[in-house]
Amino acid sequence: MHFKLSRCVLAVFTLASTISASIHRPSKNRGCAAEQNNAVEWDTAGLSGLVSLHLCPGGATDISQSISVIAISVANSGSYNWRPSRSIKSHKSFTIIIIDSTSHSVSSEDFGISGLETGSMTSRQGYNAITTSGMKTVHEAASTQMAVTHETAAPMMPENSVVVEHPMAT
């Protein structure tokens, strides 16, 4: 009985060390900037061998939704220098998932990427957009969300007009 209990405790400690790895940067309070060098920093404890870093939409728990591969088969050194492209596809937020050589993974907090091209905006990022529709030009500026402007033109009915309703055939 004592031997079985010790094995169980060892398994729990092994599992705890596997999931103790965490990504410190980027985070919800320290995002990234497009076309600039950004440090990805993580604890190496619980990760073995070479690691791969994947950019995923915020909230992703595995790489099946990967937007792009940041790095593949790099040393588990705890840091990687990353320069995100300005043309990254738009998402509300992003997460980085690191996978080691034994398929253990760790995910970052959701974070934003500033400086993406117009139309590739994330939350918590400022932008200026100019939209031209017909004869009217609209200029909008926002600091936290992308605004979408819709312009609809409908014919105006003169005052005192008569609308004739036709009964529908049944």
mmCIF file with all atom_site columns, C-alpha atoms in Angstrom:
data_model
loop_
_atom_site.group_PDB
_atom_site.id
_atom_site.type_symbol
_atom_site.label_atom_id
_atom_site.label_alt_id
_atom_site.label_comp_id
_atom_site.label_asym_id
_atom_site.label_entity_id
_atom_site.label_seq_id
_atom_site.pdbx_PDB_ins_code
_atom_site.Cartn_x
_atom_site.Cartn_y
_atom_site.Cartn_z
_atom_site.occupancy
_atom_site.B_iso_or_equiv
_atom_site.pdbx_formal_charge
_atom_site.auth_seq_id
_atom_site.auth_comp_id
_atom_site.auth_asym_id
_atom_site.auth_atom_id
_atom_site.pdbx_PDB_model_num
ATOM 1   C CA . MET A 1 1   ? 0.000   0.000  0.000   1.00 0.00 ? 1   MET A CA 1
ATOM 2   C CA . HIS A 1 2   ? 2.814   2.385  0.881   1.00 0.00 ? 2   HIS A CA 1
ATOM 3   C CA . PHE A 1 3   ? 4.455   1.694  -2.504  1.00 0.00 ? 3   PHE A CA 1
ATOM 4   C CA . LYS A 1 4   ? 1.225   2.470  -4.422  1.00 0.00 ? 4   LYS A CA 1
ATOM 5   C CA . LEU A 1 5   ? 0.714   5.707  -2.489  1.00 0.00 ? 5   LEU A CA 1
ATOM 6   C CA . SER A 1 6   ? 4.300   6.817  -3.219  1.00 0.00 ? 6   SER A CA 1
ATOM 7   C CA . ARG A 1 7   ? 3.788   6.128  -6.928  1.00 0.00 ? 7   ARG A CA 1
ATOM 8   C CA . CYS A 1 8   ? 0.594   8.183  -6.882  1.00 0.00 ? 8   CYS A CA 1
ATOM 9   C CA . VAL A 1 9   ? 2.332   11.099 -5.141  1.00 0.00 ? 9   VAL A CA 1
ATOM 10  C CA . LEU A 1 10  ? 5.205   10.908 -7.658  1.00 0.00 ? 10  LEU A CA 1
ATOM 11  C CA . ALA A 1 11  ? 2.718   10.998 -10.552 1.00 0.00 ? 11  ALA A CA 1
ATOM 12  C CA . VAL A 1 12  ? 1.030   14.068 -9.062  1.00 0.00 ? 12  VAL A CA 1
ATOM 13  C CA . PHE A 1 13  ? 4.389   15.860 -8.656  1.00 0.00 ? 13  PHE A CA 1
ATOM 14  C CA . THR A 1 14  ? 5.366   14.935 -12.229 1.00 0.00 ? 14  THR A CA 1
ATOM 15  C CA . LEU A 1 15  ? 2.071   16.314 -13.531 1.00 0.00 ? 15  LEU A CA 1
ATOM 16  C CA . ALA A 1 16  ? 2.479   19.476 -11.448 1.00 0.00 ? 16  ALA A CA 1
ATOM 17  C CA . SER A 1 17  ? 5.947   20.121 -12.892 1.00 0.00 ? 17  SER A CA 1
ATOM 18  C CA . THR A 1 18  ? 4.621   19.548 -16.406 1.00 0.00 ? 18  THR A CA 1
ATOM 19  C CA . ILE A 1 19  ? 1.928   22.193 -16.077 1.00 0.00 ? 19  ILE A CA 1
ATOM 20  C CA . SER A 1 20  ? 4.047   24.655 -14.080 1.00 0.00 ? 20  SER A CA 1
ATOM 21  C CA . ALA A 1 21  ? 5.488   26.201 -17.238 1.00 0.00 ? 21  ALA A CA 1
ATOM 22  C CA . SER A 1 22  ? 3.988   29.558 -18.116 1.00 0.00 ? 22  SER A CA 1
ATOM 23  C CA . ILE A 1 23  ? 4.454   32.312 -20.668 1.00 0.00 ? 23  ILE A CA 1
ATOM 24  C CA . HIS A 1 24  ? 5.259   35.694 -19.093 1.00 0.00 ? 24  HIS A CA 1
ATOM 25  C CA . ARG A 1 25  ? 5.459   37.794 -22.224 1.00 0.00 ? 25  ARG A CA 1
ATOM 26  C CA . PRO A 1 26  ? 3.435   38.745 -24.159 1.00 0.00 ? 26  PRO A CA 1
ATOM 27  C CA . SER A 1 27  ? 0.539   39.065 -21.728 1.00 0.00 ? 27  SER A CA 1
ATOM 28  C CA . LYS A 1 28  ? -2.723  40.960 -21.459 1.00 0.00 ? 28  LYS A CA 1
ATOM 29  C CA . ASN A 1 29  ? -0.834  43.914 -19.953 1.00 0.00 ? 29  ASN A CA 1
ATOM 30  C CA . ARG A 1 30  ? 2.200   43.686 -22.262 1.00 0.00 ? 30  ARG A CA 1
ATOM 31  C CA . GLY A 1 31  ? 1.167   43.056 -25.852 1.00 0.00 ? 31  GLY A CA 1
ATOM 32  C CA . CYS A 1 32  ? 3.275   43.182 -29.003 1.00 0.00 ? 32  CYS A CA 1
ATOM 33  C CA . ALA A 1 33  ? 3.949   45.673 -31.778 1.00 0.00 ? 33  ALA A CA 1
ATOM 34  C CA . ALA A 1 34  ? 3.907   44.657 -35.445 1.00 0.00 ? 34  ALA A CA 1
ATOM 35  C CA . GLU A 1 35  ? 7.158   45.003 -37.419 1.00 0.00 ? 35  GLU A CA 1
ATOM 36  C CA . GLN A 1 36  ? 9.152   45.435 -34.193 1.00 0.00 ? 36  GLN A CA 1
ATOM 37  C CA . ASN A 1 37  ? 11.245  43.008 -32.169 1.00 0.00 ? 37  ASN A CA 1
ATOM 38  C CA . ASN A 1 38  ? 9.188   41.525 -29.319 1.00 0.00 ? 38  ASN A CA 1
ATOM 39  C CA . ALA A 1 39  ? 10.414  39.088 -26.684 1.00 0.00 ? 39  ALA A CA 1
ATOM 40  C CA . VAL A 1 40  ? 8.418   35.920 -26.033 1.00 0.00 ? 40  VAL A CA 1
ATOM 41  C CA . GLU A 1 41  ? 9.430   34.798 -22.518 1.00 0.00 ? 41  GLU A CA 1
ATOM 42  C CA . TRP A 1 42  ? 8.455   31.585 -20.712 1.00 0.00 ? 42  TRP A CA 1
ATOM 43  C CA . ASP A 1 43  ? 9.430   29.270 -17.849 1.00 0.00 ? 43  ASP A CA 1
ATOM 44  C CA . THR A 1 44  ? 11.381  26.295 -19.141 1.00 0.00 ? 44  THR A CA 1
ATOM 45  C CA . ALA A 1 45  ? 10.325  24.014 -16.245 1.00 0.00 ? 45  ALA A CA 1
ATOM 46  C CA . GLY A 1 46  ? 8.078   21.217 -17.440 1.00 0.00 ? 46  GLY A CA 1
ATOM 47  C CA . LEU A 1 47  ? 9.048   21.608 -21.110 1.00 0.00 ? 47  LEU A CA 1
ATOM 48  C CA . SER A 1 48  ? 11.518  19.162 -22.674 1.00 0.00 ? 48  SER A CA 1
ATOM 49  C CA . GLY A 1 49  ? 13.792  19.297 -25.691 1.00 0.00 ? 49  GLY A CA 1
ATOM 50  C CA . LEU A 1 50  ? 13.173  21.640 -28.584 1.00 0.00 ? 50  LEU A CA 1
ATOM 51  C CA . VAL A 1 51  ? 10.010  23.759 -28.622 1.00 0.00 ? 51  VAL A CA 1
ATOM 52  C CA . SER A 1 52  ? 7.746   25.266 -31.270 1.00 0.00 ? 52  SER A CA 1
ATOM 53  C CA . LEU A 1 53  ? 5.874   28.555 -30.849 1.00 0.00 ? 53  LEU A CA 1
ATOM 54  C CA . HIS A 1 54  ? 2.492   29.095 -32.513 1.00 0.00 ? 54  HIS A CA 1
ATOM 55  C CA . LEU A 1 55  ? 0.356   32.241 -32.822 1.00 0.00 ? 55  LEU A CA 1
ATOM 56  C CA . CYS A 1 56  ? -3.338  31.425 -32.323 1.00 0.00 ? 56  CYS A CA 1
ATOM 57  C CA . PRO A 1 57  ? -6.566  33.385 -31.849 1.00 0.00 ? 57  PRO A CA 1
ATOM 58  C CA . GLY A 1 58  ? -7.217  34.450 -28.252 1.00 0.00 ? 58  GLY A CA 1
ATOM 59  C CA . GLY A 1 59  ? -8.754  31.690 -26.171 1.00 0.00 ? 59  GLY A CA 1
ATOM 60  C CA . ALA A 1 60  ? -7.320  28.857 -28.287 1.00 0.00 ? 60  ALA A CA 1
ATOM 61  C CA . THR A 1 61  ? -6.252  25.816 -26.282 1.00 0.00 ? 61  THR A CA 1
ATOM 62  C CA . ASP A 1 62  ? -4.442  23.923 -29.038 1.00 0.00 ? 62  ASP A CA 1
ATOM 63  C CA . ILE A 1 63  ? -2.731  24.678 -32.347 1.00 0.00 ? 63  ILE A CA 1
ATOM 64  C CA . SER A 1 64  ? -5.560  23.395 -34.550 1.00 0.00 ? 64  SER A CA 1
ATOM 65  C CA . GLN A 1 65  ? -6.542  27.075 -35.007 1.00 0.00 ? 65  GLN A CA 1
ATOM 66  C CA . SER A 1 66  ? -2.966  28.300 -35.528 1.00 0.00 ? 66  SER A CA 1
ATOM 67  C CA . ILE A 1 67  ? -2.689  31.579 -37.430 1.00 0.00 ? 67  ILE A CA 1
ATOM 68  C CA . SER A 1 68  ? 1.039   31.148 -38.008 1.00 0.00 ? 68  SER A CA 1
ATOM 69  C CA . VAL A 1 69  ? 4.108   29.335 -36.759 1.00 0.00 ? 69  VAL A CA 1
ATOM 70  C CA . ILE A 1 70  ? 6.366   31.774 -34.918 1.00 0.00 ? 70  ILE A CA 1
ATOM 71  C CA . ALA A 1 71  ? 9.270   29.321 -34.571 1.00 0.00 ? 71  ALA A CA 1
ATOM 72  C CA . ILE A 1 72  ? 9.793   25.601 -34.948 1.00 0.00 ? 72  ILE A CA 1
ATOM 73  C CA . SER A 1 73  ? 12.352  23.368 -33.205 1.00 0.00 ? 73  SER A CA 1
ATOM 74  C CA . VAL A 1 74  ? 14.104  26.098 -31.228 1.00 0.00 ? 74  VAL A CA 1
ATOM 75  C CA . ALA A 1 75  ? 15.978  25.672 -27.958 1.00 0.00 ? 75  ALA A CA 1
ATOM 76  C CA . ASN A 1 76  ? 13.885  25.695 -24.785 1.00 0.00 ? 76  ASN A CA 1
ATOM 77  C CA . SER A 1 77  ? 15.873  28.694 -23.543 1.00 0.00 ? 77  SER A CA 1
ATOM 78  C CA . GLY A 1 78  ? 12.962  30.660 -22.054 1.00 0.00 ? 78  GLY A CA 1
ATOM 79  C CA . SER A 1 79  ? 13.149  33.472 -24.591 1.00 0.00 ? 79  SER A CA 1
ATOM 80  C CA . TYR A 1 80  ? 12.614  34.009 -28.314 1.00 0.00 ? 80  TYR A CA 1
ATOM 81  C CA . ASN A 1 81  ? 12.814  37.235 -30.329 1.00 0.00 ? 81  ASN A CA 1
ATOM 82  C CA . TRP A 1 82  ? 9.716   37.604 -32.552 1.00 0.00 ? 82  TRP A CA 1
ATOM 83  C CA . ARG A 1 83  ? 8.871   40.238 -35.173 1.00 0.00 ? 83  ARG A CA 1
ATOM 84  C CA . PRO A 1 84  ? 5.142   39.896 -36.017 1.00 0.00 ? 84  PRO A CA 1
ATOM 85  C CA . SER A 1 85  ? 4.087   40.861 -39.532 1.00 0.00 ? 85  SER A CA 1
ATOM 86  C CA . ARG A 1 86  ? 1.859   43.908 -39.995 1.00 0.00 ? 86  ARG A CA 1
ATOM 87  C CA . SER A 1 87  ? -0.433  41.748 -42.171 1.00 0.00 ? 87  SER A CA 1
ATOM 88  C CA . ILE A 1 88  ? -1.465  39.243 -39.471 1.00 0.00 ? 88  ILE A CA 1
ATOM 89  C CA . LYS A 1 89  ? -5.120  38.288 -39.896 1.00 0.00 ? 89  LYS A CA 1
ATOM 90  C CA . SER A 1 90  ? -7.512  40.236 -37.681 1.00 0.00 ? 90  SER A CA 1
ATOM 91  C CA . HIS A 1 91  ? -8.615  38.716 -34.362 1.00 0.00 ? 91  HIS A CA 1
ATOM 92  C CA . LYS A 1 92  ? -10.066 40.207 -31.194 1.00 0.00 ? 92  LYS A CA 1
ATOM 93  C CA . SER A 1 93  ? -7.008  38.941 -29.326 1.00 0.00 ? 93  SER A CA 1
ATOM 94  C CA . PHE A 1 94  ? -4.151  36.472 -29.716 1.00 0.00 ? 94  PHE A CA 1
ATOM 95  C CA . THR A 1 95  ? -2.455  33.759 -27.672 1.00 0.00 ? 95  THR A CA 1
ATOM 96  C CA . ILE A 1 96  ? 0.888   31.999 -28.098 1.00 0.00 ? 96  ILE A CA 1
ATOM 97  C CA . ILE A 1 97  ? 1.044   28.245 -27.577 1.00 0.00 ? 97  ILE A CA 1
ATOM 98  C CA . ILE A 1 98  ? 4.424   26.604 -26.976 1.00 0.00 ? 98  ILE A CA 1
ATOM 99  C CA . ILE A 1 99  ? 4.712   22.852 -27.606 1.00 0.00 ? 99  ILE A CA 1
ATOM 100 C CA . ASP A 1 100 ? 7.736   20.799 -26.554 1.00 0.00 ? 100 ASP A CA 1
ATOM 101 C CA . SER A 1 101 ? 9.234   17.624 -28.060 1.00 0.00 ? 101 SER A CA 1
ATOM 102 C CA . THR A 1 102 ? 6.974   15.417 -25.888 1.00 0.00 ? 102 THR A CA 1
ATOM 103 C CA . SER A 1 103 ? 3.802   17.289 -26.960 1.00 0.00 ? 103 SER A CA 1
ATOM 104 C CA . HIS A 1 104 ? 3.381   19.129 -23.647 1.00 0.00 ? 104 HIS A CA 1
ATOM 105 C CA . SER A 1 105 ? 2.063   22.625 -24.226 1.00 0.00 ? 105 SER A CA 1
ATOM 106 C CA . VAL A 1 106 ? 1.653   25.933 -22.446 1.00 0.00 ? 106 VAL A CA 1
ATOM 107 C CA . SER A 1 107 ? -0.462  28.924 -23.513 1.00 0.00 ? 107 SER A CA 1
ATOM 108 C CA . SER A 1 108 ? -0.005  32.641 -22.943 1.00 0.00 ? 108 SER A CA 1
ATOM 109 C CA . GLU A 1 109 ? -2.661  35.024 -21.711 1.00 0.00 ? 109 GLU A CA 1
ATOM 110 C CA . ASP A 1 110 ? -4.670  36.672 -24.473 1.00 0.00 ? 110 ASP A CA 1
ATOM 111 C CA . PHE A 1 111 ? -2.904  39.790 -25.758 1.00 0.00 ? 111 PHE A CA 1
ATOM 112 C CA . GLY A 1 112 ? -3.154  42.405 -28.496 1.00 0.00 ? 112 GLY A CA 1
ATOM 113 C CA . ILE A 1 113 ? -0.846  43.277 -31.381 1.00 0.00 ? 113 ILE A CA 1
ATOM 114 C CA . SER A 1 114 ? -0.579  46.981 -32.203 1.00 0.00 ? 114 SER A CA 1
ATOM 115 C CA . GLY A 1 115 ? 0.324   48.396 -35.595 1.00 0.00 ? 115 GLY A CA 1
ATOM 116 C CA . LEU A 1 116 ? -1.524  45.904 -37.771 1.00 0.00 ? 116 LEU A CA 1
ATOM 117 C CA . GLU A 1 117 ? -2.788  47.015 -41.175 1.00 0.00 ? 117 GLU A CA 1
ATOM 118 C CA . THR A 1 118 ? -6.257  48.592 -41.347 1.00 0.00 ? 118 THR A CA 1
ATOM 119 C CA . GLY A 1 119 ? -8.750  45.750 -41.464 1.00 0.00 ? 119 GLY A CA 1
ATOM 120 C CA . SER A 1 120 ? -6.433  43.601 -39.347 1.00 0.00 ? 120 SER A CA 1
ATOM 121 C CA . MET A 1 121 ? -7.217  45.303 -36.051 1.00 0.00 ? 121 MET A CA 1
ATOM 122 C CA . THR A 1 122 ? -7.256  43.826 -32.570 1.00 0.00 ? 122 THR A CA 1
ATOM 123 C CA . SER A 1 123 ? -8.887  45.168 -29.452 1.00 0.00 ? 123 SER A CA 1
ATOM 124 C CA . ARG A 1 124 ? -6.913  47.618 -27.310 1.00 0.00 ? 124 ARG A CA 1
ATOM 125 C CA . GLN A 1 125 ? -5.263  49.172 -30.342 1.00 0.00 ? 125 GLN A CA 1
ATOM 126 C CA . GLY A 1 126 ? -5.765  52.624 -31.823 1.00 0.00 ? 126 GLY A CA 1
ATOM 127 C CA . TYR A 1 127 ? -6.365  53.355 -35.481 1.00 0.00 ? 127 TYR A CA 1
ATOM 128 C CA . ASN A 1 128 ? -7.498  55.931 -38.001 1.00 0.00 ? 128 ASN A CA 1
ATOM 129 C CA . ALA A 1 129 ? -9.619  54.906 -40.978 1.00 0.00 ? 129 ALA A CA 1
ATOM 130 C CA . ILE A 1 130 ? -11.050 56.860 -43.874 1.00 0.00 ? 130 ILE A CA 1
ATOM 131 C CA . THR A 1 131 ? -14.022 55.356 -45.693 1.00 0.00 ? 131 THR A CA 1
ATOM 132 C CA . THR A 1 132 ? -15.332 56.761 -48.941 1.00 0.00 ? 132 THR A CA 1
ATOM 133 C CA . SER A 1 133 ? -18.869 55.840 -49.970 1.00 0.00 ? 133 SER A CA 1
ATOM 134 C CA . GLY A 1 134 ? -20.396 57.575 -52.965 1.00 0.00 ? 134 GLY A CA 1
ATOM 135 C CA . MET A 1 135 ? -20.078 61.336 -52.579 1.00 0.00 ? 135 MET A CA 1
ATOM 136 C CA . LYS A 1 136 ? -19.534 61.237 -48.809 1.00 0.00 ? 136 LYS A CA 1
ATOM 137 C CA . THR A 1 137 ? -16.202 60.712 -47.046 1.00 0.00 ? 137 THR A CA 1
ATOM 138 C CA . VAL A 1 138 ? -16.258 59.580 -43.451 1.00 0.00 ? 138 VAL A CA 1
ATOM 139 C CA . HIS A 1 139 ? -13.250 59.913 -41.155 1.00 0.00 ? 139 HIS A CA 1
ATOM 140 C CA . GLU A 1 140 ? -13.287 57.913 -37.957 1.00 0.00 ? 140 GLU A CA 1
ATOM 141 C CA . ALA A 1 141 ? -10.823 57.497 -35.137 1.00 0.00 ? 141 ALA A CA 1
ATOM 142 C CA . ALA A 1 142 ? -11.075 55.041 -32.272 1.00 0.00 ? 142 ALA A CA 1
ATOM 143 C CA . SER A 1 143 ? -8.818  53.859 -29.509 1.00 0.00 ? 143 SER A CA 1
ATOM 144 C CA . THR A 1 144 ? -10.265 50.514 -28.491 1.00 0.00 ? 144 THR A CA 1
ATOM 145 C CA . GLN A 1 145 ? -12.494 49.062 -31.193 1.00 0.00 ? 145 GLN A CA 1
ATOM 146 C CA . MET A 1 146 ? -12.757 48.991 -34.949 1.00 0.00 ? 146 MET A CA 1
ATOM 147 C CA . ALA A 1 147 ? -15.822 50.870 -36.127 1.00 0.00 ? 147 ALA A CA 1
ATOM 148 C CA . VAL A 1 148 ? -17.766 49.852 -39.200 1.00 0.00 ? 148 VAL A CA 1
ATOM 149 C CA . THR A 1 149 ? -19.828 52.474 -40.982 1.00 0.00 ? 149 THR A CA 1
ATOM 150 C CA . HIS A 1 150 ? -22.789 51.522 -43.149 1.00 0.00 ? 150 HIS A CA 1
ATOM 151 C CA . GLU A 1 151 ? -24.462 54.095 -45.350 1.00 0.00 ? 151 GLU A CA 1
ATOM 152 C CA . THR A 1 152 ? -27.897 53.354 -46.767 1.00 0.00 ? 152 THR A CA 1
ATOM 153 C CA . ALA A 1 153 ? -29.815 55.609 -49.142 1.00 0.00 ? 153 ALA A CA 1
ATOM 154 C CA . ALA A 1 154 ? -33.575 55.148 -49.531 1.00 0.00 ? 154 ALA A CA 1
ATOM 155 C CA . PRO A 1 155 ? -35.957 57.167 -51.699 1.00 0.00 ? 155 PRO A CA 1
ATOM 156 C CA . MET A 1 156 ? -37.853 59.774 -49.714 1.00 0.00 ? 156 MET A CA 1
ATOM 157 C CA . MET A 1 157 ? -41.628 59.883 -50.044 1.00 0.00 ? 157 MET A CA 1
ATOM 158 C CA . PRO A 1 158 ? -43.181 63.308 -50.445 1.00 0.00 ? 158 PRO A CA 1
ATOM 159 C CA . GLU A 1 159 ? -45.518 64.561 -47.755 1.00 0.00 ? 159 GLU A CA 1
ATOM 160 C CA . ASN A 1 160 ? -49.192 63.727 -48.383 1.00 0.00 ? 160 ASN A CA 1
ATOM 161 C CA . SER A 1 161 ? -48.268 60.730 -50.533 1.00 0.00 ? 161 SER A CA 1
ATOM 162 C CA . VAL A 1 162 ? -50.648 57.827 -50.934 1.00 0.00 ? 162 VAL A CA 1
ATOM 163 C CA . VAL A 1 163 ? -49.504 54.263 -50.449 1.00 0.00 ? 163 VAL A CA 1
ATOM 164 C CA . VAL A 1 164 ? -51.703 51.660 -52.095 1.00 0.00 ? 164 VAL A CA 1
ATOM 165 C CA . GLU A 1 165 ? -51.727 48.268 -50.471 1.00 0.00 ? 165 GLU A CA 1
ATOM 166 C CA . HIS A 1 166 ? -52.629 45.224 -52.508 1.00 0.00 ? 166 HIS A CA 1
ATOM 167 C CA . PRO A 1 167 ? -54.104 42.218 -50.744 1.00 0.00 ? 167 PRO A CA 1
ATOM 168 C CA . MET A 1 168 ? -52.086 39.050 -51.137 1.00 0.00 ? 168 MET A CA 1
ATOM 169 C CA . ALA A 1 169 ? -53.724 36.161 -52.933 1.00 0.00 ? 169 ALA A CA 1
ATOM 170 C CA . THR A 1 170 ? -54.221 33.072 -50.832 1.00 0.00 ? 170 THR A CA 1
#
